[in-house]
PDB file of C-alpha atoms in Angstrom:
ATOM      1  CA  UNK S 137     -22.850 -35.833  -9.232  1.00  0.00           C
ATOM      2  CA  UNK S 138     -23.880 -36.616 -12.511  1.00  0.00           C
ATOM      3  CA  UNK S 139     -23.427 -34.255 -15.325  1.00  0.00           C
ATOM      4  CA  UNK S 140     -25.066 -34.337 -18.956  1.00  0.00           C
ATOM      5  CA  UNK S 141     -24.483 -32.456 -21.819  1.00  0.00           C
ATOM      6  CA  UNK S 142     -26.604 -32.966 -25.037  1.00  0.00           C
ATOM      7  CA  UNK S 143     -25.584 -31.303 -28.862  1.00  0.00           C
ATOM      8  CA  UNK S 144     -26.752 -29.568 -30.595  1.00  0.00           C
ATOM      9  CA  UNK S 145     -28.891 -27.521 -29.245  1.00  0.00           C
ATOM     10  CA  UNK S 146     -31.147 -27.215 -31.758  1.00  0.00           C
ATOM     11  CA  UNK S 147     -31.165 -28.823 -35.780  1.00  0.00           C
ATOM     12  CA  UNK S 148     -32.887 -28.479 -38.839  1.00  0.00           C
ATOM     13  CA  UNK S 149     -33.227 -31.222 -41.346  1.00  0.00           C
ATOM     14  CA  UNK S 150     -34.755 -31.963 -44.668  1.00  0.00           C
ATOM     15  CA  UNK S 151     -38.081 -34.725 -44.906  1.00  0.00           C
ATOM     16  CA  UNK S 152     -36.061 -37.941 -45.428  1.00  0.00           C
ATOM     17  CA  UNK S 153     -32.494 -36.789 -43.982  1.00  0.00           C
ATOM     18  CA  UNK S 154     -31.132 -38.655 -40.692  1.00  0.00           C
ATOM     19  CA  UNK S 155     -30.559 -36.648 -37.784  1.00  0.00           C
ATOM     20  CA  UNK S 156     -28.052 -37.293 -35.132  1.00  0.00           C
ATOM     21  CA  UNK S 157     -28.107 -36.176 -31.048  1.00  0.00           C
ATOM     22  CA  UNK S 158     -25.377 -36.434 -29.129  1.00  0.00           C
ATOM     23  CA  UNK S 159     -25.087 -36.736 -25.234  1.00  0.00           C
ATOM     24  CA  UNK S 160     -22.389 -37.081 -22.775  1.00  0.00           C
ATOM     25  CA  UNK S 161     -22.101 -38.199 -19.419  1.00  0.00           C
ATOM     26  CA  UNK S 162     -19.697 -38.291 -16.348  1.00  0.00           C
ATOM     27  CA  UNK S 163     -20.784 -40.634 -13.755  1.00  0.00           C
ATOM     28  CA  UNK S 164     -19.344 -44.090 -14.771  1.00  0.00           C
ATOM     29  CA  UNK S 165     -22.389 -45.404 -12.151  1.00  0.00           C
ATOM     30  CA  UNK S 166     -24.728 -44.515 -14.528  1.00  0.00           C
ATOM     31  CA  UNK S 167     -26.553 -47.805 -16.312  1.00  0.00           C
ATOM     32  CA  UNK S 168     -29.593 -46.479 -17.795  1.00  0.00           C
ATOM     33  CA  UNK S 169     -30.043 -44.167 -20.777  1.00  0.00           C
ATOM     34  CA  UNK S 170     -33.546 -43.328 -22.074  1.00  0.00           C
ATOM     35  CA  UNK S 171     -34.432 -40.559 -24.784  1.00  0.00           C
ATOM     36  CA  UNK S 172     -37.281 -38.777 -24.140  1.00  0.00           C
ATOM     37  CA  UNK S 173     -39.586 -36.989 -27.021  1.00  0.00           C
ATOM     38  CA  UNK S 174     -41.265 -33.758 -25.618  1.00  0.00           C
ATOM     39  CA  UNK S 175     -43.731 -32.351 -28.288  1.00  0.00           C
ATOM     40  CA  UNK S 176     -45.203 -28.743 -27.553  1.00  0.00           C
ATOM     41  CA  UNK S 177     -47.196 -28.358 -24.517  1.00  0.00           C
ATOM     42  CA  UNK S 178     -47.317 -32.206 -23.736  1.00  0.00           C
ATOM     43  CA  UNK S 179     -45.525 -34.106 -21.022  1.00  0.00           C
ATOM     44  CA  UNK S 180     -41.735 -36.260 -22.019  1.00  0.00           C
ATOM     45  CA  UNK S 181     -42.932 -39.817 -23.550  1.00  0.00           C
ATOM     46  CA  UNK S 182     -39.566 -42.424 -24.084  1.00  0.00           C
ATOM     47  CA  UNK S 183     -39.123 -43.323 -27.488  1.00  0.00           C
ATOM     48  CA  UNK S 184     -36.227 -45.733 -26.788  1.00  0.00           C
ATOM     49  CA  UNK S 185     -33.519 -46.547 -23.815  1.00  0.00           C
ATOM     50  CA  UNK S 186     -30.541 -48.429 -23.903  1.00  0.00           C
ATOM     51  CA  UNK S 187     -28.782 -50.231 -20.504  1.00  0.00           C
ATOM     52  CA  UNK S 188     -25.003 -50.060 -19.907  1.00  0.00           C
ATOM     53  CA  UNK S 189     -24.258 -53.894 -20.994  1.00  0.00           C
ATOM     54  CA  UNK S 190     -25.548 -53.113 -24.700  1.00  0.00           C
ATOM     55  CA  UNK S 191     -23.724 -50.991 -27.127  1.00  0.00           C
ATOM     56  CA  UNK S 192     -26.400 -50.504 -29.684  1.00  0.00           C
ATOM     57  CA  UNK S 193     -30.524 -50.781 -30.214  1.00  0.00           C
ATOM     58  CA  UNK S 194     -32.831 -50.457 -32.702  1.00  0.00           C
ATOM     59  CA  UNK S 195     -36.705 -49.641 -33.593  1.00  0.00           C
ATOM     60  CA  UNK S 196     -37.846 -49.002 -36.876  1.00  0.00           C
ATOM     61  CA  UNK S 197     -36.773 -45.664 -37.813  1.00  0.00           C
ATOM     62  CA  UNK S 198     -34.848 -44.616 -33.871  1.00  0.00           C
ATOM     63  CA  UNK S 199     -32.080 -45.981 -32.842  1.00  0.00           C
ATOM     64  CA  UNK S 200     -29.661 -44.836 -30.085  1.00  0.00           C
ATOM     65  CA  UNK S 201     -25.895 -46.273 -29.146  1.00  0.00           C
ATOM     66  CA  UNK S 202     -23.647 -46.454 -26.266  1.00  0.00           C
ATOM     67  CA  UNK S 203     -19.921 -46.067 -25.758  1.00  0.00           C
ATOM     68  CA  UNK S 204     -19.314 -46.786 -21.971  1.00  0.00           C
ATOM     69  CA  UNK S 205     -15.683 -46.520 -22.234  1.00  0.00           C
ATOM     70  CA  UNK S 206     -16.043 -42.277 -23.617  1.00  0.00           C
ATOM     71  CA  UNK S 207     -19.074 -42.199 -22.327  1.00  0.00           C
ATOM     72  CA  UNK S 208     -21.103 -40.580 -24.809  1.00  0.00           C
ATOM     73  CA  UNK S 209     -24.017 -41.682 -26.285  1.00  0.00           C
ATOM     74  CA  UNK S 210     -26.117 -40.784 -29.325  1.00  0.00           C
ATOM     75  CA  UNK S 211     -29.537 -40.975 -30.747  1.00  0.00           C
ATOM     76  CA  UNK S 212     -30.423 -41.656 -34.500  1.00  0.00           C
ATOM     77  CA  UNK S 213     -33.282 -41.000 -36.448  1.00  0.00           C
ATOM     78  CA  UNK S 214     -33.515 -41.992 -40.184  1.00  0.00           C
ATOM     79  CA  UNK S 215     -35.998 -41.204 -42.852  1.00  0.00           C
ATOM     80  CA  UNK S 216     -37.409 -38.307 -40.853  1.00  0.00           C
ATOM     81  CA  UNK S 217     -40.368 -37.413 -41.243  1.00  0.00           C
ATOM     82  CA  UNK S 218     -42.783 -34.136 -40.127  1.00  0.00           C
ATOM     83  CA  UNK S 219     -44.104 -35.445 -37.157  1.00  0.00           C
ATOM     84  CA  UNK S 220     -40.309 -36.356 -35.531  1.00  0.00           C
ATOM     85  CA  UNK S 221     -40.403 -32.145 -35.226  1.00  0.00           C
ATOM     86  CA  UNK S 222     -40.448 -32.111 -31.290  1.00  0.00           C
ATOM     87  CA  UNK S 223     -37.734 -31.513 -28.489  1.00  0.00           C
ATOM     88  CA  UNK S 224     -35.495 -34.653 -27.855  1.00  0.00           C
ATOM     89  CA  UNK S 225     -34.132 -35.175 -23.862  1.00  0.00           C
ATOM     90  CA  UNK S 226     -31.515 -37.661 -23.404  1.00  0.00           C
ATOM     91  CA  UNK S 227     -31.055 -38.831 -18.980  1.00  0.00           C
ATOM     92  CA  UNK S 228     -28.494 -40.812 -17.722  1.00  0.00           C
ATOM     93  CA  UNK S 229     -29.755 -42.874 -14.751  1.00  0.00           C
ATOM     94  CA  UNK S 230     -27.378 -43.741 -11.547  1.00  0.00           C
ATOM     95  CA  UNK S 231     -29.966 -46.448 -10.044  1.00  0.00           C
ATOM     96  CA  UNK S 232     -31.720 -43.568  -8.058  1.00  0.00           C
ATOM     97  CA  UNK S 233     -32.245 -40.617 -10.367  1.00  0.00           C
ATOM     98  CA  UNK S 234     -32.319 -39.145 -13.603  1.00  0.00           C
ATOM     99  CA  UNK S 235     -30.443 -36.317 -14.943  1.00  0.00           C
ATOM    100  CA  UNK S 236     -31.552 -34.806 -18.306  1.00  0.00           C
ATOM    101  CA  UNK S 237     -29.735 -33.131 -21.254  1.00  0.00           C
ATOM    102  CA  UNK S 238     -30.946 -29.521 -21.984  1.00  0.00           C
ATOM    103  CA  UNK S 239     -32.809 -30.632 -24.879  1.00  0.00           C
ATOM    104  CA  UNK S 240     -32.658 -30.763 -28.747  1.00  0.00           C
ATOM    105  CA  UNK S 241     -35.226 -28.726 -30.484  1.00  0.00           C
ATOM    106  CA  UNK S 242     -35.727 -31.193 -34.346  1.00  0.00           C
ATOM    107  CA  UNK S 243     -37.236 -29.327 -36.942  1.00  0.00           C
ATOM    108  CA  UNK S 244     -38.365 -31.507 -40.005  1.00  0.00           C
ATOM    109  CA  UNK S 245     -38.792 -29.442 -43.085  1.00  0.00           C
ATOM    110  CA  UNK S 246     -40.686 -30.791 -45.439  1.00  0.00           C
TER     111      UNK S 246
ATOM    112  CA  UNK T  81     -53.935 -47.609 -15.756  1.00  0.00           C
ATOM    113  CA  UNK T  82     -54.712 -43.806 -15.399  1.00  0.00           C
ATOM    114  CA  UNK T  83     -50.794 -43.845 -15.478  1.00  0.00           C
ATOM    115  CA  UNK T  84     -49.376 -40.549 -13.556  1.00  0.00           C
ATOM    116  CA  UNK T  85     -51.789 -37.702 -12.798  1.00  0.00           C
ATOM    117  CA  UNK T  86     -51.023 -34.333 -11.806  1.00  0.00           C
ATOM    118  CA  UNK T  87     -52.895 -31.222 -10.717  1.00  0.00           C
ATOM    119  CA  UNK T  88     -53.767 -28.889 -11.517  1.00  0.00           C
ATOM    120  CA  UNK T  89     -52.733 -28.080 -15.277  1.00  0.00           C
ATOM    121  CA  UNK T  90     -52.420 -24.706 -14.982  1.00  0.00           C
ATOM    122  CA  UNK T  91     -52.532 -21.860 -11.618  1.00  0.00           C
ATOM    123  CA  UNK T  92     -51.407 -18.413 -11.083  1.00  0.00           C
ATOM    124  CA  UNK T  93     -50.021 -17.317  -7.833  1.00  0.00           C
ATOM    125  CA  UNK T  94     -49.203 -14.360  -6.292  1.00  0.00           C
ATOM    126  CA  UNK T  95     -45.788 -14.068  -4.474  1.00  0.00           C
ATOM    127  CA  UNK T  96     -45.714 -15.261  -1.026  1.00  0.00           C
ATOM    128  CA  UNK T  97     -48.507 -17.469  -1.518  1.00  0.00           C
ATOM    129  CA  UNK T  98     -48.396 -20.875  -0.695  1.00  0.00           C
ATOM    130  CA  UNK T  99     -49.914 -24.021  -2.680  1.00  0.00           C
ATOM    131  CA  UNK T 100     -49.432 -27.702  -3.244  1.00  0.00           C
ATOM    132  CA  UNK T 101     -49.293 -29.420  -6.748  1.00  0.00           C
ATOM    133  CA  UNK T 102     -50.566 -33.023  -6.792  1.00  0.00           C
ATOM    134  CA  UNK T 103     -49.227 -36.219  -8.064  1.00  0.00           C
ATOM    135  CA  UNK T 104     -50.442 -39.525  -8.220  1.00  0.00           C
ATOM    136  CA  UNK T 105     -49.453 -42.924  -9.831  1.00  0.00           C
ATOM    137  CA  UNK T 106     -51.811 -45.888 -10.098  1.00  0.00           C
ATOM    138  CA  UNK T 107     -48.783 -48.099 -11.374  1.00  0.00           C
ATOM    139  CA  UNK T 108     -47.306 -49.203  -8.006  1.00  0.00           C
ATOM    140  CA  UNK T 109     -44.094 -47.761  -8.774  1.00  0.00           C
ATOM    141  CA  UNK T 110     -41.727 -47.176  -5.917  1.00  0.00           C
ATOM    142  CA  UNK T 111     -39.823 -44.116  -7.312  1.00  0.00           C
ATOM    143  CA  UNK T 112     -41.201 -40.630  -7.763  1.00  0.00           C
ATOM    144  CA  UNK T 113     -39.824 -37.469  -8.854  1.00  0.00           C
ATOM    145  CA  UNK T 114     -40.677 -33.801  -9.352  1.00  0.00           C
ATOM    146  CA  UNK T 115     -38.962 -32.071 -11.802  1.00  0.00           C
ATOM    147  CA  UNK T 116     -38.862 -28.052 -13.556  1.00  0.00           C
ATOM    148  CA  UNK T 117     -38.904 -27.305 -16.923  1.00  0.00           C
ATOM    149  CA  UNK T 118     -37.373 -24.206 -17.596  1.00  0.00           C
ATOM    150  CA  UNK T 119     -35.983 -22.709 -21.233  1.00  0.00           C
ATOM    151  CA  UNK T 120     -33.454 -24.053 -22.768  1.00  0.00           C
ATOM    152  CA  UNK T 121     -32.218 -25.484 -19.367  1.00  0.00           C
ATOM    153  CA  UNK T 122     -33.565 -28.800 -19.670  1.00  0.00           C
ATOM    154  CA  UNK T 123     -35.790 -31.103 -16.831  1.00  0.00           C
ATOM    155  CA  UNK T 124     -33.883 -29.818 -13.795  1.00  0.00           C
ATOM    156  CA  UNK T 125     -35.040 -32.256 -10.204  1.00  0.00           C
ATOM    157  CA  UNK T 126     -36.301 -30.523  -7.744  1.00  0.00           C
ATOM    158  CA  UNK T 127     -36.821 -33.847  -4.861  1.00  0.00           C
ATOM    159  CA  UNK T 128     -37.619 -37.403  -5.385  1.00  0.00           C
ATOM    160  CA  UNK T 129     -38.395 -40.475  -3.375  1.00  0.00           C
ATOM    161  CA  UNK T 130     -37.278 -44.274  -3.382  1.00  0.00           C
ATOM    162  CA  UNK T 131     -40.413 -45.383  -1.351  1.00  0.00           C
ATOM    163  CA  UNK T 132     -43.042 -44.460   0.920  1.00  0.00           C
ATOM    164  CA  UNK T 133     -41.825 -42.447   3.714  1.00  0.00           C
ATOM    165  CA  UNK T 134     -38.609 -41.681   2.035  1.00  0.00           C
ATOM    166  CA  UNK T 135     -37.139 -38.521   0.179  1.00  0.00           C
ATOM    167  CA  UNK T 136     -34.374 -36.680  -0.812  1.00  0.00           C
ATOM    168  CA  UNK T 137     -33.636 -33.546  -2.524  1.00  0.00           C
ATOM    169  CA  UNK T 138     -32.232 -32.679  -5.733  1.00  0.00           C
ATOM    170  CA  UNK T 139     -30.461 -30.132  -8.087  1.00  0.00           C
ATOM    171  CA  UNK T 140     -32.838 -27.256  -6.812  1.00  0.00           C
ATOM    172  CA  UNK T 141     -34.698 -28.336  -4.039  1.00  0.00           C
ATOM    173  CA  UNK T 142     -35.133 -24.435  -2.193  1.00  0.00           C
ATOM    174  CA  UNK T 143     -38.440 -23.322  -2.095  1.00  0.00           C
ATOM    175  CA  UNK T 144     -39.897 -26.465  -2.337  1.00  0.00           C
ATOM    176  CA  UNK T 145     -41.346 -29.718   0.345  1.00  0.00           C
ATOM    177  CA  UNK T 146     -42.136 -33.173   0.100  1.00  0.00           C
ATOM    178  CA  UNK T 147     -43.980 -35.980   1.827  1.00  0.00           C
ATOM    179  CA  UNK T 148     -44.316 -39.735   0.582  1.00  0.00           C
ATOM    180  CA  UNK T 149     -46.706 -40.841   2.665  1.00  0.00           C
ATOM    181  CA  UNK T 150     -48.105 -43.704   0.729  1.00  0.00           C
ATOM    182  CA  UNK T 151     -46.743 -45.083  -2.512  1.00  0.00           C
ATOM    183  CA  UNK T 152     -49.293 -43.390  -4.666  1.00  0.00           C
ATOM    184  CA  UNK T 153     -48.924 -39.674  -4.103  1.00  0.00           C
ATOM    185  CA  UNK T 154     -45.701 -37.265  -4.183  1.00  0.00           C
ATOM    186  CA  UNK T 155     -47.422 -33.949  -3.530  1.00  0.00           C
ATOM    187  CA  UNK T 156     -44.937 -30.615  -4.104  1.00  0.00           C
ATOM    188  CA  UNK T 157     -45.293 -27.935  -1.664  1.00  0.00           C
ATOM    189  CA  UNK T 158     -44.696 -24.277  -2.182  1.00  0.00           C
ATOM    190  CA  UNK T 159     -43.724 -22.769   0.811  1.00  0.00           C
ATOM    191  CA  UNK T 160     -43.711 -18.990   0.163  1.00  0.00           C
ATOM    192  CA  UNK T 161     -43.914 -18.255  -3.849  1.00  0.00           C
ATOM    193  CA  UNK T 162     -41.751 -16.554  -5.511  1.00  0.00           C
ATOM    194  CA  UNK T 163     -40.956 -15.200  -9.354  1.00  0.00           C
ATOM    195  CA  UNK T 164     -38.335 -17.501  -9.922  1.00  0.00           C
ATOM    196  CA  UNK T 165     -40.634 -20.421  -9.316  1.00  0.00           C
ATOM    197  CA  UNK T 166     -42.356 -19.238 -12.757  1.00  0.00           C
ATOM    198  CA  UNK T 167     -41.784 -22.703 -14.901  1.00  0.00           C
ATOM    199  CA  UNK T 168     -43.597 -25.700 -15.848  1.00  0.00           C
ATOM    200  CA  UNK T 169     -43.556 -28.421 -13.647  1.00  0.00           C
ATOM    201  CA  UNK T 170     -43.569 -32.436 -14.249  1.00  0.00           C
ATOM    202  CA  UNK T 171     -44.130 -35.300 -11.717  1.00  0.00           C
ATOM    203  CA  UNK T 172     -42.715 -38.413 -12.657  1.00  0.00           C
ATOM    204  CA  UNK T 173     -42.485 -42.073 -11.269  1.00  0.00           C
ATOM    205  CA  UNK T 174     -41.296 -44.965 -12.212  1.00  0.00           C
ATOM    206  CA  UNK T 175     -40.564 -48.801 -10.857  1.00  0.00           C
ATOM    207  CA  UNK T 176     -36.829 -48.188 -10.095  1.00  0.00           C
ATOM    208  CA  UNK T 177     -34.355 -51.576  -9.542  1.00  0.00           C
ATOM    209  CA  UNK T 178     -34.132 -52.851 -12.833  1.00  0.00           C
ATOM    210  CA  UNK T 179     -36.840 -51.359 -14.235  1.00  0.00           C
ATOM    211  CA  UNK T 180     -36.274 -47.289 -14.775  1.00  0.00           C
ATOM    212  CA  UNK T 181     -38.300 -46.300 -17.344  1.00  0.00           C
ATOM    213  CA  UNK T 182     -39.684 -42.965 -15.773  1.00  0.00           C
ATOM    214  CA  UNK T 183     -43.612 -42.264 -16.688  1.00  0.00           C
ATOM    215  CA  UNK T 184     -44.543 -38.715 -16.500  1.00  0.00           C
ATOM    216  CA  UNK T 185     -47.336 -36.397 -15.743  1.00  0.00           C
ATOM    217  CA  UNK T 186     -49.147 -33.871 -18.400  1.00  0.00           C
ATOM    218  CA  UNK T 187     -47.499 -31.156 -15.985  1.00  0.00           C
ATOM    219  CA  UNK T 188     -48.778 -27.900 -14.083  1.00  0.00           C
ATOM    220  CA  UNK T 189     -47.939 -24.521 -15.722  1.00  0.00           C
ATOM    221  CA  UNK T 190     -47.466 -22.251 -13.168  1.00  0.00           C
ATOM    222  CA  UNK T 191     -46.743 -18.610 -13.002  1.00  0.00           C
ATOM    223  CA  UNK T 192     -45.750 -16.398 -10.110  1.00  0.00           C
ATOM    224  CA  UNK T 193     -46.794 -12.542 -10.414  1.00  0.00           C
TER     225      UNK T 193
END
């Protein structure tokens, strides 16, 4: 089956500094890559995906890209800001489930 | 939309007892999953289901049933609780073909003495 593995495990940045997740996956089946944003005691909410035909995607401040050939792929946040503090998921999708990363914890200091 | 609702939020159980966590989805979405959140270890899937009347297990399925008797609900049974079933658990569901975007539940914390 499918096996993801997300760096760094946890990361510390200044306000304003980018921040960088990485993920890999195994399964060449797998299309669909979401990242999910997991703040303390609340449920996973996607903050961006990207399918397996597009290398890169952008909104506002997130923005994640895809290399199907290594399969790795790799969420960016710029200008961070307090509120991006949270644990970051990223899930590779095989067309019937998902299978999650171990998580990022972001800290934002200020 | 209510979206995905799960109950309860929080329950205690003693080991050996039995329960059943609820999920429901008002979206029409044809996939459901349950997953466990456990430290540092990620959303792990416990079973999920393509469609009414159909389910199959996951990366930890032991210790836990499922039904999908109608598209809207996914219920998780314990069967005999245990310590190791200590986590927080999250339902999930989503539209599936060409549409995966997964919605999920505000989860049920749930500890086994």
């Amino acid at each position: 089956g499918e096996n993801v593995e997300q760096h760094p495990s946890t990361l510390s940045v200044q306000e304003g500094d980018s921040a960088v997740i990485k993920c890999t996956y195994s399964d060449s089946a797998s299309n669909y890559f979401p990242w999910y944003k997991q703040e303390l005691g609340k449920r996973p909410q996607l903050i961006i995906d990207i399918r397996s035909n597009v290398g890169e995607k952008k909104d506002q401040r997130i923005a994640v890209t895809l290399n199907k050939t290594a399969k790795h792929f790799s969420l960016h946040i710029t200008e961070t800001q307090p509120e991006d503090s949270a644990v970051y998921f990223c899930a590779a999708n095989d067309g019937n489930q998902f299978y999650f990363g171990t998580g990022t914890s972001l800290t934002v200091i200020p | 939309n209510a979206g995905v609702t799960q109950t309860p939020k929080f329950q205690v159980l003693k080991t050996g007892q039995s329960m059943t966590l609820q999920c429901a989805q008002d979206m029409n979405h044809e996939y459901m999953s349950w997953y466990r959140q456990d430290p540092g270890m990620g959303l792990r899937l416990i079973h999920y289901s393509v469609g009414a009347g159909i389910t199959d297990q996951g990366e930890v399925p032991n210790g836990y049933n499922v039904s999908r008797s109608t598209t809207e609900d996914f219920p998780l049974r314990l069967l005999s609780a245990a310590p190791s079933q200590t986590s927080v658990y999250f339902c999930a569901s989503s539209y599936g073909t060409d549409n995966y975007e997964a919605f999920f539940g505000q989860g049920t914390r749930l500890t086994v003495v």
